[in-house]
Amino acid sequence: MLKRLILSTVLITLAIGIQAKVRLPHLISDNMVLQQQTEARLWGWAKPGKTVKVTTSWSDQVVTAKADKNGEWLVKVKTPKASYDPLTITFDDGEPLTIKNVVSGEVWVCAGQSNMEMPVKGFWMCPVKDYNKVVIDAANHTGVRSVKIPSVMRAEPQADAQCEWRTCSPNTVGEFSATGYFFARTMHQALNIPIGLIEANKGGSRVESWLTKENLEKYTDDPTDSVAICKKWDKWDYHRSLLWGNGTFNPILNFTVKGILYYQGCSNVGDPGDQYSQRMKLLVDQWRSQFGLGEIPFYFVQIAPWAYDGDVNGISGALLREQQYKAAQIIPNSALVCTNDLVYPYEFSQIHPTQKQQVGERLAYAALNRDYGFEGVLYQSSNFKDMKIEGDAVLIHLDNNYHTDAPFEDIQGFEIAGEDKVFYPATAQHFWQEGGGYWDEALKLTSDKVKKPVAVRYCFKNFQIGNVKNGANLPLFPFRTDNW
């Protein structure tokens, strides 16, 4: 009986294989956005040895590929200039399959953990600011489309995922990644072309969650056996290494994209030394290699203030932000968005801040300036440049300030310390010195409790909101001048 059952199963499988027409990954489907004016990759499965013909509505060119012994095939097609005109693509291995309402535009990946995953409608007890206004306005941005890759764990890299493209409307926008959508909305306003988002992320994931088995084994001590991984992270499955990348990110790697947006870090707070910045670079190098599209843009978000371990005055979160800042210095073609000002005082215990609109907009400012020729769009936050001690005062300069260190009065967030390494809030004021020298204009920091200052910190705590901004109204990156 068992032999008959096995034989029947084999025969049914063979029959299905013989009769089945070309199969596409769910990512290649109706309503998708193609990366414009490039050679976009299209792929799928057919009977081994079968020739698949690919034709498009925008070209007379016919592209063919032969399915290999595993039934896999891949072609590249030249895509047209961005437009809202609906396009079709037909795949034919003897039985044609056509996908419709395709558009050409700009495609960006939305990766990371829960603050990237957080939808426009918010999470439980975590709303997104101005939700109803965003919903009503969504009717103006039907050129934005997205596809959510289900967050699943797999022991082996997956080639497909159950997903479908969705077009932005008041009825659908609530499901879009909030950070991703506000990025796309700003890009849509600036470029007036279709914008596609591929959302491949998982709340609570660590940077190691997305590394490959090879990179984990070569550069980390993390286990790569699925049983060992689950055992190590038995309480918090969202921390698991490798498995999330296999199931959630690997299915998108053949797709032709413009760049990657990334919002992650909270789950790596507490990592030692420079481990996080090094592993961030490792991850970006890995993804760029896997996509095979060169040094594509990588724009990421610095984690917002939060009371890690219930301690607003601790510095574990500040150390991770410092690592993110270092990562931006060592990852080519990258930019980091500062969010120190995008929390309300009462959000010290809220890991998902409500102000997502500005996060997405700031990511878009970086892309517009760096990749789309909008030189007038200022995207850089100011950062610490240098300091000079004069008596009981510290004079500091900031870089990338666009000729402005605001506000003019009531500057908040600075602290100074003497040799005892005890920091006290500093009074900060604008300072001008006569003589035309290098220190003509600076910020002057003093405290009546520190007569001989040696070090400066700005918002270098788990939860501290400063108010220093530059000429683009973007916040100063938290920093420290010590290494204590």
CSV table of C-alpha atoms in Angstrom, one decimal, residues 305-307 312 340-350 354-355 412 463-465:
chain,number,residue,atom,x,y,z
A,305,PRO,CA,16.0,58.4,22.4
A,306,TRP,CA,14.5,55.7,24.7
A,307,ALA,CA,15.0,54.7,28.3
A,312,VAL,CA,16.9,57.6,31.0
A,340,ASN,CA,17.2,63.0,18.3
A,341,ASP,CA,14.5,65.6,18.0
A,342,LEU,CA,11.7,63.3,16.9
A,343,VAL,CA,10.5,62.1,20.2
A,344,TYR,CA,8.2,63.8,22.7
A,345,PRO,CA,9.3,64.1,26.4
A,346,TYR,CA,6.6,61.6,27.4
A,347,GLU,CA,7.9,59.0,24.9
A,348,PHE,CA,10.8,58.0,27.1
A,349,SER,CA,9.2,54.5,27.5
A,350,GLN,CA,7.8,54.3,23.9
A,354,THR,CA,4.8,58.6,16.8
A,355,GLN,CA,6.7,61.1,14.5
A,412,GLN,CA,19.9,72.8,25.5
A,463,PHE,CA,16.9,59.6,26.6
A,464,GLN,CA,17.9,63.3,26.2
A,465,ILE,CA,16.3,65.7,23.7
